mmCIF file of C-alpha atoms in Angstrom:
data_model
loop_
_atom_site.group_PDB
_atom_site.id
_atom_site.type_symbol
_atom_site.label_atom_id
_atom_site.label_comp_id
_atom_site.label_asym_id
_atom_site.label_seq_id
_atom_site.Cartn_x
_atom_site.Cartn_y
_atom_site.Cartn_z
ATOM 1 C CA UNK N 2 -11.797 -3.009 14.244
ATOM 2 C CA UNK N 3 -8.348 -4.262 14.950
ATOM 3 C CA UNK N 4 -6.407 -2.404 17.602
ATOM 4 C CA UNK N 5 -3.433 -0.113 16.579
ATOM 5 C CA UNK N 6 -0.211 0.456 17.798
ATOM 6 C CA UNK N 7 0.893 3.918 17.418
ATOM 7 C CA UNK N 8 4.167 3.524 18.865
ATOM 8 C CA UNK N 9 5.519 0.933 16.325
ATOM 9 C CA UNK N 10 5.020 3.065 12.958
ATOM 10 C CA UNK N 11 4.770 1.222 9.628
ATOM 11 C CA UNK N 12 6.458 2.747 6.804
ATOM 12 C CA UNK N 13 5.283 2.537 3.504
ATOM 13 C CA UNK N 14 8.788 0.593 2.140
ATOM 14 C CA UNK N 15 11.639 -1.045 4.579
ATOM 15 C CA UNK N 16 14.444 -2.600 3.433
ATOM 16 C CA UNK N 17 15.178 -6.542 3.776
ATOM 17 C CA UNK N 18 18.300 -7.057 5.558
ATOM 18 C CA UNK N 19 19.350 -10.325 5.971
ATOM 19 C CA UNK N 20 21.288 -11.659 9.022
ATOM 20 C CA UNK N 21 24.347 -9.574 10.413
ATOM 21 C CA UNK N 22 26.138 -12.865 10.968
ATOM 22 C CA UNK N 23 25.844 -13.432 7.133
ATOM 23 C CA UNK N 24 27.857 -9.953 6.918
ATOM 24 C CA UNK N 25 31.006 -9.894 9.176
ATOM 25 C CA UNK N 26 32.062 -12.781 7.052
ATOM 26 C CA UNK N 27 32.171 -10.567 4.105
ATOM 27 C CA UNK N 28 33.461 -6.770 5.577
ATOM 28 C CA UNK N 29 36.497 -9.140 7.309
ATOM 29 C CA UNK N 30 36.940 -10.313 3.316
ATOM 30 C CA UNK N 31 36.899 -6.455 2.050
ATOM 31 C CA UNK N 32 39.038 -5.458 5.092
ATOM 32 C CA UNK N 33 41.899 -8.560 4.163
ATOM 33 C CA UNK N 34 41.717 -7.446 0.056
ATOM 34 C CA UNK N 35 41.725 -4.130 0.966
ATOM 35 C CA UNK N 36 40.331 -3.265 -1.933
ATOM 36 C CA UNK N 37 37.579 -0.621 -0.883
ATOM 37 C CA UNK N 38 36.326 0.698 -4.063
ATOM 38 C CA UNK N 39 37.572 0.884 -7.986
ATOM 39 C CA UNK N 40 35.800 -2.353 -9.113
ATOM 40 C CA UNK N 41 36.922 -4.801 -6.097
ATOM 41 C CA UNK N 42 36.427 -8.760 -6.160
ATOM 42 C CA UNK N 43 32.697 -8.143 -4.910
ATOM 43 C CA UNK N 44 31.730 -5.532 -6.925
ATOM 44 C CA UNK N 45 32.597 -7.379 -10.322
ATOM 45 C CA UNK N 46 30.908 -10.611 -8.469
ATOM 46 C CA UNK N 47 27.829 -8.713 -8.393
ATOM 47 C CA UNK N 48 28.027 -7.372 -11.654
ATOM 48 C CA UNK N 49 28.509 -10.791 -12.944
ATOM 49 C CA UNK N 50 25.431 -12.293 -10.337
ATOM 50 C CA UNK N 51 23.331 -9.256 -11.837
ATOM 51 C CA UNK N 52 23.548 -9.868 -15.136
ATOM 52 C CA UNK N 53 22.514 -14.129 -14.876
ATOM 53 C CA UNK N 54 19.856 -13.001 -12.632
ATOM 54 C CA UNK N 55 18.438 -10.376 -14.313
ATOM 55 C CA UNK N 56 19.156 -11.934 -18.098
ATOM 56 C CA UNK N 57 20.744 -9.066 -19.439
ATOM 57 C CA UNK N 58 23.901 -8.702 -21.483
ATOM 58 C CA UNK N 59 25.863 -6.118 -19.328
ATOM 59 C CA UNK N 60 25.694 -4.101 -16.269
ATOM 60 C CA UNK N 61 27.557 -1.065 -14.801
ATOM 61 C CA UNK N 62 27.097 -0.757 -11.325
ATOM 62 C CA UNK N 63 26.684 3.227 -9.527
ATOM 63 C CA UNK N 64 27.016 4.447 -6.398
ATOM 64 C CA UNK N 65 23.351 5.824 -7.042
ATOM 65 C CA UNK N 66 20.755 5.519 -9.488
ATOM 66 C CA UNK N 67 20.314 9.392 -10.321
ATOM 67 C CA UNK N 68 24.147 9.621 -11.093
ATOM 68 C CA UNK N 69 23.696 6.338 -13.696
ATOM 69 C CA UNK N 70 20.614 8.662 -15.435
ATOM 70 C CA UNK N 71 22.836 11.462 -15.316
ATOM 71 C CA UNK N 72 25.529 9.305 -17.112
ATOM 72 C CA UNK N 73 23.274 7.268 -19.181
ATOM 73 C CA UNK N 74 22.242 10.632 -20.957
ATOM 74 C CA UNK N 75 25.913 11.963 -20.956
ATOM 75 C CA UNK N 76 27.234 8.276 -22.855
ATOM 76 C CA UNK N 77 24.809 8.958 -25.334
ATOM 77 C CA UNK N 78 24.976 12.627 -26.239
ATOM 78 C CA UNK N 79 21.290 13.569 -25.157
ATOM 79 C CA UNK N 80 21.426 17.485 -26.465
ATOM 80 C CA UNK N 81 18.041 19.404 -26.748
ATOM 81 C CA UNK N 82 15.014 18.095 -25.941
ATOM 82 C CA UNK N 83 14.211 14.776 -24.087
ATOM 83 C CA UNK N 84 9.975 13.991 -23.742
ATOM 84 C CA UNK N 85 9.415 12.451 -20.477
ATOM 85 C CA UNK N 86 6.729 11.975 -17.657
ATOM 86 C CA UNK N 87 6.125 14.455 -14.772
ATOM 87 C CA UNK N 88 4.605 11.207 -12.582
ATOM 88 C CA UNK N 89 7.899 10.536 -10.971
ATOM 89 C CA UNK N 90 10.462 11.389 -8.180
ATOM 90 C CA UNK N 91 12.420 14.402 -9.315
ATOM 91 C CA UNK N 92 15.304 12.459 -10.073
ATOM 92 C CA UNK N 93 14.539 11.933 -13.446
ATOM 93 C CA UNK N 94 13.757 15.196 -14.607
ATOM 94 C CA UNK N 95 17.152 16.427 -12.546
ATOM 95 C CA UNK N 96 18.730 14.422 -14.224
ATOM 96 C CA UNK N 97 18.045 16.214 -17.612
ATOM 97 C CA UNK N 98 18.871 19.445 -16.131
ATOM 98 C CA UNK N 99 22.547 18.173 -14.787
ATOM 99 C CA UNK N 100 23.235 17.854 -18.379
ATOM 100 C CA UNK N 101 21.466 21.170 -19.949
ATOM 101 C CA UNK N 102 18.720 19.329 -21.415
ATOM 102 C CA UNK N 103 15.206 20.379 -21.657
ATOM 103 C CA UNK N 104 12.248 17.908 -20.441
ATOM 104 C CA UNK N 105 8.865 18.298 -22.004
ATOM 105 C CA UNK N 106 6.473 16.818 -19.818
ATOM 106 C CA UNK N 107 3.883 13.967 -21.526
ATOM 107 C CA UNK N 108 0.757 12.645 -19.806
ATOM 108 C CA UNK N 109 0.643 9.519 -18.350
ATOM 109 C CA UNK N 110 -1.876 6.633 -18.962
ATOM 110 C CA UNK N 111 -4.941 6.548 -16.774
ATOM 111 C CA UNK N 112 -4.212 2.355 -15.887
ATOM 112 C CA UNK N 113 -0.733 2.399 -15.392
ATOM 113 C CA UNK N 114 0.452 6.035 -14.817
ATOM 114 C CA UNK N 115 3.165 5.417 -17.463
ATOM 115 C CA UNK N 116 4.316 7.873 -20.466
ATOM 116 C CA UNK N 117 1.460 7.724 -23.159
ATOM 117 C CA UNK N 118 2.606 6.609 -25.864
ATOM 118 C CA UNK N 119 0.075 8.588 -27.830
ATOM 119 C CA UNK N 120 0.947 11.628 -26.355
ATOM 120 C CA UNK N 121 4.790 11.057 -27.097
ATOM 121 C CA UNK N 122 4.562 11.665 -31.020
ATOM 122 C CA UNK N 123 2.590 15.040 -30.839
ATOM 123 C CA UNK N 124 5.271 16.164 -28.462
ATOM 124 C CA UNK N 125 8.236 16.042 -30.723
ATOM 125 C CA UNK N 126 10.296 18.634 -32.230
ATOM 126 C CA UNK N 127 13.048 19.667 -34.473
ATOM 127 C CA UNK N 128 14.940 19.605 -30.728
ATOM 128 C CA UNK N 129 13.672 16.138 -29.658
ATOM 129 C CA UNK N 130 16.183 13.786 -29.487
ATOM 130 C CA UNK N 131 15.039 11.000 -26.682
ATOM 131 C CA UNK N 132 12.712 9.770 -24.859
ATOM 132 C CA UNK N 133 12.785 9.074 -21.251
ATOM 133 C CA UNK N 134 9.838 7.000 -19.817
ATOM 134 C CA UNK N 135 9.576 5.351 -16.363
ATOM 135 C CA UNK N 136 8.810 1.858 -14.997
ATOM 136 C CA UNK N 137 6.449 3.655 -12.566
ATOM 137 C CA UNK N 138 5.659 1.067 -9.618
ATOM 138 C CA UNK N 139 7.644 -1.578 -11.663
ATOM 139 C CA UNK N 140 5.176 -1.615 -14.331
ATOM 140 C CA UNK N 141 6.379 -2.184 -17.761
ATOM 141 C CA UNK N 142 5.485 0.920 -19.935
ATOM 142 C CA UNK N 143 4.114 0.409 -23.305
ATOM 143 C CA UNK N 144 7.633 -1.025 -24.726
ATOM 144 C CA UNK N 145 6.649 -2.311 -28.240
ATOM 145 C CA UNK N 146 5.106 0.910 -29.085
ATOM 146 C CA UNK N 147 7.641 3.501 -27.295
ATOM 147 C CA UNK N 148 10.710 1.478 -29.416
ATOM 148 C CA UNK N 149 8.429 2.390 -32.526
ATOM 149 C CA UNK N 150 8.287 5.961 -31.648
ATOM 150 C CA UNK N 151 11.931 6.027 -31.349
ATOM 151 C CA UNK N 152 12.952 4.377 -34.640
ATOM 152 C CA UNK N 153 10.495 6.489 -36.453
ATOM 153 C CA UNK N 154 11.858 9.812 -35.332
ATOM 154 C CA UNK N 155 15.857 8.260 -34.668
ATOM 155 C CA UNK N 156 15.666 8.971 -31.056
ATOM 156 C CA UNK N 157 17.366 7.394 -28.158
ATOM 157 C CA UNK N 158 15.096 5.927 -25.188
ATOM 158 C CA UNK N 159 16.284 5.510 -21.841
ATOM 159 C CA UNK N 160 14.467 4.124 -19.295
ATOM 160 C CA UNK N 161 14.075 4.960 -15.685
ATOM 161 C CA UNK N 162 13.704 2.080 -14.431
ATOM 162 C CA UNK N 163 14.016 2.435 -10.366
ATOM 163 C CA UNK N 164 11.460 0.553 -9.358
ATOM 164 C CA UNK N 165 11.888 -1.999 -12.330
ATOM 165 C CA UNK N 166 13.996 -4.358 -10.695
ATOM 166 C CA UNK N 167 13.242 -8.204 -11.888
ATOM 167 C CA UNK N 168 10.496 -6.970 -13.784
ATOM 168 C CA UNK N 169 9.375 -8.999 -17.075
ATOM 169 C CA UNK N 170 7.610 -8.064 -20.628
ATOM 170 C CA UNK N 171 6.340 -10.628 -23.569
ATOM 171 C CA UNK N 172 9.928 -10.893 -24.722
ATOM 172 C CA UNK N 173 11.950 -11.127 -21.023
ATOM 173 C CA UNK N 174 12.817 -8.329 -19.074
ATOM 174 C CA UNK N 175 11.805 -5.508 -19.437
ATOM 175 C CA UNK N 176 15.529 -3.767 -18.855
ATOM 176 C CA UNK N 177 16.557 -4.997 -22.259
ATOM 177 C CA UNK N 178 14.490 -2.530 -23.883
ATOM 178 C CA UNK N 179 15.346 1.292 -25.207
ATOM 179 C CA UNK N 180 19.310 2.016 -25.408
ATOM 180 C CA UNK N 181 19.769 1.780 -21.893
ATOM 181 C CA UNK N 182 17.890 1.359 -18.718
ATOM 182 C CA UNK N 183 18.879 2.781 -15.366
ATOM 183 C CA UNK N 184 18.054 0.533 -11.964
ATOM 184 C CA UNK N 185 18.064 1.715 -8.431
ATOM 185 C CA UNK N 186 18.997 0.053 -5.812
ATOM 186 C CA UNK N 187 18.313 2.501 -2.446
ATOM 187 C CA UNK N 188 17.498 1.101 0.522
ATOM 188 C CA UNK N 189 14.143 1.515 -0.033
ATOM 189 C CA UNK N 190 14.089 -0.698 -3.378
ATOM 190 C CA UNK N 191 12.866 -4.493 -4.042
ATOM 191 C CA UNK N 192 16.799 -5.022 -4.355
ATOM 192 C CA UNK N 193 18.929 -2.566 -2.052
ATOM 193 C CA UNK N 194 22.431 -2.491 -1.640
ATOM 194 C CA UNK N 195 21.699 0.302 0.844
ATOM 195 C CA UNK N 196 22.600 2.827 -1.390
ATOM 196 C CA UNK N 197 23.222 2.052 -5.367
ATOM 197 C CA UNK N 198 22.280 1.863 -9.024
ATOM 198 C CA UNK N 199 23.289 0.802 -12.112
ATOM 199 C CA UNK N 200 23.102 1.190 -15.867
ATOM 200 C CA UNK N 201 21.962 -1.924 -18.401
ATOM 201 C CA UNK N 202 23.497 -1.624 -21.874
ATOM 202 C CA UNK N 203 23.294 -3.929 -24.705
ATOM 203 C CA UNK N 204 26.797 -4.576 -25.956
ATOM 204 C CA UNK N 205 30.764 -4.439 -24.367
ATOM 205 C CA UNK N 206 31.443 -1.426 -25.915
ATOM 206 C CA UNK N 207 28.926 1.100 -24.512
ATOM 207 C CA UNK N 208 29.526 -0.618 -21.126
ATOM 208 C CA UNK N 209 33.176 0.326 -21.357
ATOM 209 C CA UNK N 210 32.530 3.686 -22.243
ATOM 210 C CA UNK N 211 29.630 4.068 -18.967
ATOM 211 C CA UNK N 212 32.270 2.291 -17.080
ATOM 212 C CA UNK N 213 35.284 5.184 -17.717
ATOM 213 C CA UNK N 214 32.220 8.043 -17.383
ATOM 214 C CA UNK N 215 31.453 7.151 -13.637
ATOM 215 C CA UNK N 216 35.430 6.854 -13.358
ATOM 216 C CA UNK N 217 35.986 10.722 -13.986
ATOM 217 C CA UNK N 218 36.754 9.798 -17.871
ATOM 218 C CA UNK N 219 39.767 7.684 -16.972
ATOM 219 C CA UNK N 220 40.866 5.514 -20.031
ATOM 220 C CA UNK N 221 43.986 4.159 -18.577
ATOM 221 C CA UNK N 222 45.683 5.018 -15.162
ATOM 222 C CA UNK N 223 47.524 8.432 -17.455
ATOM 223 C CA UNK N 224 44.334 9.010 -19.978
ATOM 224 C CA UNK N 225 41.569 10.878 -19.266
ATOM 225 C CA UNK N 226 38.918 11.317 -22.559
ATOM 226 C CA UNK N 227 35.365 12.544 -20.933
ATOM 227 C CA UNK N 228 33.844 14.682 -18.838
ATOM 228 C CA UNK N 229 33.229 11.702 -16.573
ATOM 229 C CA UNK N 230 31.615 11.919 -12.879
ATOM 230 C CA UNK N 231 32.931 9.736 -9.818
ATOM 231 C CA UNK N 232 29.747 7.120 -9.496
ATOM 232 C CA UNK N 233 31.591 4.133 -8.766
ATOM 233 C CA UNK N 234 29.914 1.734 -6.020
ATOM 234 C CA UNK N 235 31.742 0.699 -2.871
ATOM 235 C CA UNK N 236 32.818 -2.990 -2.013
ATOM 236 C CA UNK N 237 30.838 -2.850 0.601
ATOM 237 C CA UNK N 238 27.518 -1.903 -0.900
ATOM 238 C CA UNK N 239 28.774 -4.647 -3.477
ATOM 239 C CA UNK N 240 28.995 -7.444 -0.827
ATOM 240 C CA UNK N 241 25.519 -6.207 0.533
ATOM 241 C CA UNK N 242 23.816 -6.762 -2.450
ATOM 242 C CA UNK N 243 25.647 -10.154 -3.003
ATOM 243 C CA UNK N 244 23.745 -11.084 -0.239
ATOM 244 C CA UNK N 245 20.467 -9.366 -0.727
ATOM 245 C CA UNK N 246 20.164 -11.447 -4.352
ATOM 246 C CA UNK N 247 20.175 -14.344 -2.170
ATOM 247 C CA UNK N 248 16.975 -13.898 -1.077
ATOM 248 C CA UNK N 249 15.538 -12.166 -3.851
ATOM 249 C CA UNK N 250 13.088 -15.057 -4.850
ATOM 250 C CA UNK N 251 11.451 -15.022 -1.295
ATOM 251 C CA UNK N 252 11.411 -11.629 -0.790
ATOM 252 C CA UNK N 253 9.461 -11.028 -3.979
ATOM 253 C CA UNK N 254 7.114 -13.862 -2.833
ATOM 254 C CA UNK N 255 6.237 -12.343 0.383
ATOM 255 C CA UNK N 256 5.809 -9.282 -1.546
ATOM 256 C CA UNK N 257 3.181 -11.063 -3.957
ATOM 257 C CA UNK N 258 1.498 -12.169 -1.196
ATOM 258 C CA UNK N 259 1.130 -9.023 0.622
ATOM 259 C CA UNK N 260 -0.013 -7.154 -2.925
ATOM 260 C CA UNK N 261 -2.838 -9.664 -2.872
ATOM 261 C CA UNK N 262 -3.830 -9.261 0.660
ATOM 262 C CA UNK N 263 -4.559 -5.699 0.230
ATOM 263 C CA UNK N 264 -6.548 -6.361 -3.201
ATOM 264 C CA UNK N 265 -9.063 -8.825 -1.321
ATOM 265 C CA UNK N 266 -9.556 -6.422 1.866
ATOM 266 C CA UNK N 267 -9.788 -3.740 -0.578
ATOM 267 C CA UNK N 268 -12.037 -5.152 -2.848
ATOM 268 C CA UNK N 269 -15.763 -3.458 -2.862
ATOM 269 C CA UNK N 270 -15.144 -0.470 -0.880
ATOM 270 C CA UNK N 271 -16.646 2.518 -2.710
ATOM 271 C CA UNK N 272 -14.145 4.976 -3.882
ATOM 272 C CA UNK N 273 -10.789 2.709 -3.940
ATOM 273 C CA UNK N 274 -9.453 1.981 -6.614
ATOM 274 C CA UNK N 275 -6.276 -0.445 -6.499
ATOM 275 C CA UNK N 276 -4.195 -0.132 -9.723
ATOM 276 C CA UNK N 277 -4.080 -3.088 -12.060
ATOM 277 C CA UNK N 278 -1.001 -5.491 -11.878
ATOM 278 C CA UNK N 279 0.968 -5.948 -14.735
ATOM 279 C CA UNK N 280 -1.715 -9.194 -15.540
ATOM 280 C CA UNK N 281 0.262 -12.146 -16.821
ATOM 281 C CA UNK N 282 3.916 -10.369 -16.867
ATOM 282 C CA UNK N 283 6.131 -10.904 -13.978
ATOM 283 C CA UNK N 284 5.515 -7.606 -11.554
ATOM 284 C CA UNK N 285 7.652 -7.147 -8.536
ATOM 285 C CA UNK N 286 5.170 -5.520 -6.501
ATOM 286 C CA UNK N 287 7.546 -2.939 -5.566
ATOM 287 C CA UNK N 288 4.595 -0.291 -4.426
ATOM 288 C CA UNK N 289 0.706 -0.847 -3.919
ATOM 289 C CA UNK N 290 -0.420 2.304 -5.006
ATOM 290 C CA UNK N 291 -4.784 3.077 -4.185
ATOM 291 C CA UNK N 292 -6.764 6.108 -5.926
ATOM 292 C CA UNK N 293 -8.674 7.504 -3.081
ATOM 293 C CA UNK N 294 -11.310 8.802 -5.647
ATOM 294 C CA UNK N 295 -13.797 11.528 -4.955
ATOM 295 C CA UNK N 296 -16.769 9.108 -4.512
ATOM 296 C CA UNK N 297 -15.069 7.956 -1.400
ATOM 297 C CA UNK N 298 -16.222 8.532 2.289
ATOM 298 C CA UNK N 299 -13.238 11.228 2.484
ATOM 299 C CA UNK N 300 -10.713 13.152 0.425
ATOM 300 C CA UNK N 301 -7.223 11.955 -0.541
ATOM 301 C CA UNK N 302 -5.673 13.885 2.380
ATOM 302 C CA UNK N 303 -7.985 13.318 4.857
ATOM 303 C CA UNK N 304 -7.331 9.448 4.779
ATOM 304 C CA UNK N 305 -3.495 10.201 4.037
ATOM 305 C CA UNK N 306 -3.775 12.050 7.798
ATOM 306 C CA UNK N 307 -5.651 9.305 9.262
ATOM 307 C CA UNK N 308 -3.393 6.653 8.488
ATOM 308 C CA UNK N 309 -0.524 8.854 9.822
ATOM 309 C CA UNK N 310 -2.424 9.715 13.014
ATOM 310 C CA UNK N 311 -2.466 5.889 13.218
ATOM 311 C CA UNK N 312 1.230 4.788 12.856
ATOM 312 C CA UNK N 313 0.821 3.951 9.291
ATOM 313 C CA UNK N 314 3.665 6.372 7.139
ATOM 314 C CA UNK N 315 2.014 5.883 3.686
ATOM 315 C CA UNK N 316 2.988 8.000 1.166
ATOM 316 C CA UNK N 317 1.301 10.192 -1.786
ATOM 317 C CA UNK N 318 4.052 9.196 -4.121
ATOM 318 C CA UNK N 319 4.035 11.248 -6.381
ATOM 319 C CA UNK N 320 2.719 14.073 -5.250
ATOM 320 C CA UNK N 321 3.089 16.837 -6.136
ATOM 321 C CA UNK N 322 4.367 16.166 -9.766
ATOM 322 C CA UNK N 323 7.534 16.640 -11.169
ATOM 323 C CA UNK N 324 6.523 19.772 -13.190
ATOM 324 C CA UNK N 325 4.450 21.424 -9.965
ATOM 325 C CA UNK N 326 8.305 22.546 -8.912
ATOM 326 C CA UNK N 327 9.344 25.647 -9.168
ATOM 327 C CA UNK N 328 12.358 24.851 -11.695
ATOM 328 C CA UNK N 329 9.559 23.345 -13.657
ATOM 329 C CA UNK N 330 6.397 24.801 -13.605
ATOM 330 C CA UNK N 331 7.134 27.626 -16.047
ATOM 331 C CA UNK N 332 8.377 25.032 -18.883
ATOM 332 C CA UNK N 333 4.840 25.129 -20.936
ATOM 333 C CA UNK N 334 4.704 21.361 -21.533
ATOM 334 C CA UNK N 335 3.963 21.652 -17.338
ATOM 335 C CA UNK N 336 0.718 23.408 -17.719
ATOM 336 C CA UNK N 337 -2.746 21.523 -15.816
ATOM 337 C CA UNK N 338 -4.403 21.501 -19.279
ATOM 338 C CA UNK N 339 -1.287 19.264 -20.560
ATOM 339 C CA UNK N 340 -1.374 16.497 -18.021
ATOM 340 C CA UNK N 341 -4.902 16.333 -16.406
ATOM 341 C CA UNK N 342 -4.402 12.550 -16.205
ATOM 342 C CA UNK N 343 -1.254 12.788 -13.926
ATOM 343 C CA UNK N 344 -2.649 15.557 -12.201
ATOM 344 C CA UNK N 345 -5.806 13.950 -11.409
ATOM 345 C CA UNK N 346 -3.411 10.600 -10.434
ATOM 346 C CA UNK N 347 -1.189 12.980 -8.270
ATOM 347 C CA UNK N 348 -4.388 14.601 -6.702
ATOM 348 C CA UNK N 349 -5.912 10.660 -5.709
ATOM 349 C CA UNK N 350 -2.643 8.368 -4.878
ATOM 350 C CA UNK N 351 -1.352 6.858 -1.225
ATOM 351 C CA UNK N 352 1.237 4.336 -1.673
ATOM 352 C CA UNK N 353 0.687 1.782 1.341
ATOM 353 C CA UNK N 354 3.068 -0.155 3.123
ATOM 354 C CA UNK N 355 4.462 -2.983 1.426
ATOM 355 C CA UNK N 356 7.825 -4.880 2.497
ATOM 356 C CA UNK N 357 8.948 -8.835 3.022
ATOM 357 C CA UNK N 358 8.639 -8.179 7.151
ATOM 358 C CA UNK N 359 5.219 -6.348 6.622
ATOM 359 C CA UNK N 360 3.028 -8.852 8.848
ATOM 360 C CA UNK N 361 -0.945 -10.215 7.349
ATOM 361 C CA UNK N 362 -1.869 -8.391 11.309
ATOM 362 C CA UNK N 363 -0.359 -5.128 10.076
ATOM 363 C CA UNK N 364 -1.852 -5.153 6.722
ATOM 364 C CA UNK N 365 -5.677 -5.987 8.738
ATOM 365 C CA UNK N 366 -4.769 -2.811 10.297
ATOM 366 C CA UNK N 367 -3.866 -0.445 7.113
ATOM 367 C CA UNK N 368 -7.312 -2.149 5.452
ATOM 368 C CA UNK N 369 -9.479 -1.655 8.333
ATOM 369 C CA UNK N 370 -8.624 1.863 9.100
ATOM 370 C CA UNK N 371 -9.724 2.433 5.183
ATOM 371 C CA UNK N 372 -12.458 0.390 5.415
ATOM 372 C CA UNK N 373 -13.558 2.704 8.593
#
């Protein structure tokens, strides 16, 4: 077995950061415009870089990716009920309480851990009036069939898609489905501008009207006409991410190649189970999620603690689920019985490290430890 390191610790995600010289370039540009903030030279530059790279119509960049859900639900009215999954960070569902709405929890596939979509439809009400499905581990949820839903019942869809970053479906990317589809950018993320988000919209008009929400409501420098929130981004996480896209392309190829690493040392052992890739659409490989299933050589937990005992900070993302919290678990779409999939998902899943620096040595080490 390989020998470990336990004083260099590998975290499940770190973020790419590309050279500092690369940088002072840029902050002595922000500190000449001094233009900080308010949709600078470099934040519109990314906006614009964003929107060719991605191939979407138009983008409104956020200091955060839970204030753009928050906002993407407030520029579209959300009221009532919104059905959504409880396999996610808490974000999402927070997101619905910010603005007074109730979630109602859906189970999640068994292959991709995405919002069934044939759970959605038996889930709505006289008070349903959206849908909010994730992009969980960037991959694509059942799109097709979730817009058909929608148009059936007239209800918005709006898509967390965090980890969803560069992602593809059979028509392009994926982001161009539902009304709108939120992105996060956290340090953490395939694309980081250390800390960051941002809304996708289809036409000019809804992206003025996100753009004057995460400005307080501000219409004109006198005119104020919503509710808004302050969720602009900075110029300098702007300039950060103009240089992150740069390397984009060869991040996401080092993070292919680690994703299939892991499935060939993986492969065979009794009990593992590596989650399928999104096949022939483009996946980002922004997690590699296992089920440690019951048939293997030790529980869930047990191999979560030996990993950690061994430098390796994995994570059991998402555990525990969204409606296990104690704002949630009283709402009856939360109950066991009404999500055994995602609670048996929840119960089973270690997200291992995966990141453009992680080294083929490193991931020998995560796979043997497994392997025992």
């Amino acid at each position: 077995m390989t020998e470990f390191n336990k004083t260099s610790p590998i975290f499940v995600t770190q973020p790419a950061l590309p050279p500092l010289a690369e940088f002072v370039p840029l902050l002595e540009q922000i500190w000449k415009n001094r233009i900080l903030t308010n949709g600078g030279p470099f934040h519109n530059q990314l906006e614009e870089a964003l929107c060719a790279y991605l191939g979407v119509a138009h983008i409104s960049l956020f200091t955060n990716a839970t204030i753009g859900l928050i906002t993407a639900l407030q520029a579209l009215q959300i009221k009532g009920e919104v059905i959504t999954t409880p396999y996610s960070f808490v974000a999402t569902a927070h997101s619905l309480l910010w603005n007074g709405i109730a979630p109602v929890f859906v189970d999640v596939e068994p292959t991709s851990l995405n919002l069934d979509p044939d759970r959605i439809e038996a889930a709505i009400t006289e008070r349903t009036t959206a849908i909010m499905p994730v992009h969980c581990y960037g991959h694509p949820c059942d799109v097709d069939r979730i817009d058909e839903i929608a148009e059936k019942h007239n209800l918005k869809v709006i898509y967390d898609a965090a980890h969803a970053f560069g992602v593809q479906c059979h028509c392009g990317s994926v982001l161009n489905h539902g009304d709108l589809s939120v992105l996060s950018f956290h340090a953490t993320k395939v694309f980081n501008t250390f800390e960051g988000g941002a809304i996708i919209c289809r036409d000019a008009t809804m992206k003025q009207h996100i753009d004057s929400l995460k400005n307080f409501g501000f219409a004109d420098e006198t005119t104020v006409i919503d509710a808004g929130i302050n969720g602009k981004m900075s110029e300098l996480n702007a300039a950060f991410g103009l240089l992150q896209l740069k390397r984009i392309d060869e991040n996401l190829e080092k993070r292919r190649l680690i994703d299939r690493h892991y499935r060939s040392g993986l492969a065979g052992i009794k009990g593992i189970h590596c989650l399928a890739t999104a096949g022939e659409l483009v996946d980002n490989c922004a997690y590699f999620p296992i089920l440690v299933r019951p048939e293997f050589r030790m529980s869930r937990d047990a191999t979560f603690q030996l990993l950690r005992e061994n430098g390796i900070y994995a994570r059991r993302y998402f555990y525990p689920l969204i409606s296990e919290f104690s704002m949630y678990q009283n709402i009856p779409s939360a109950a066991r019985g009404n999500l055994p999939v995602a609670f048996d998902a929840a119960g089973q899943v270690i997200c291992l490290p995966i990141y453009p620096e992680l080294q083929s040595a490193q991931v020998d080490m995560v796979v043997d430890l497994i392997r025992g």
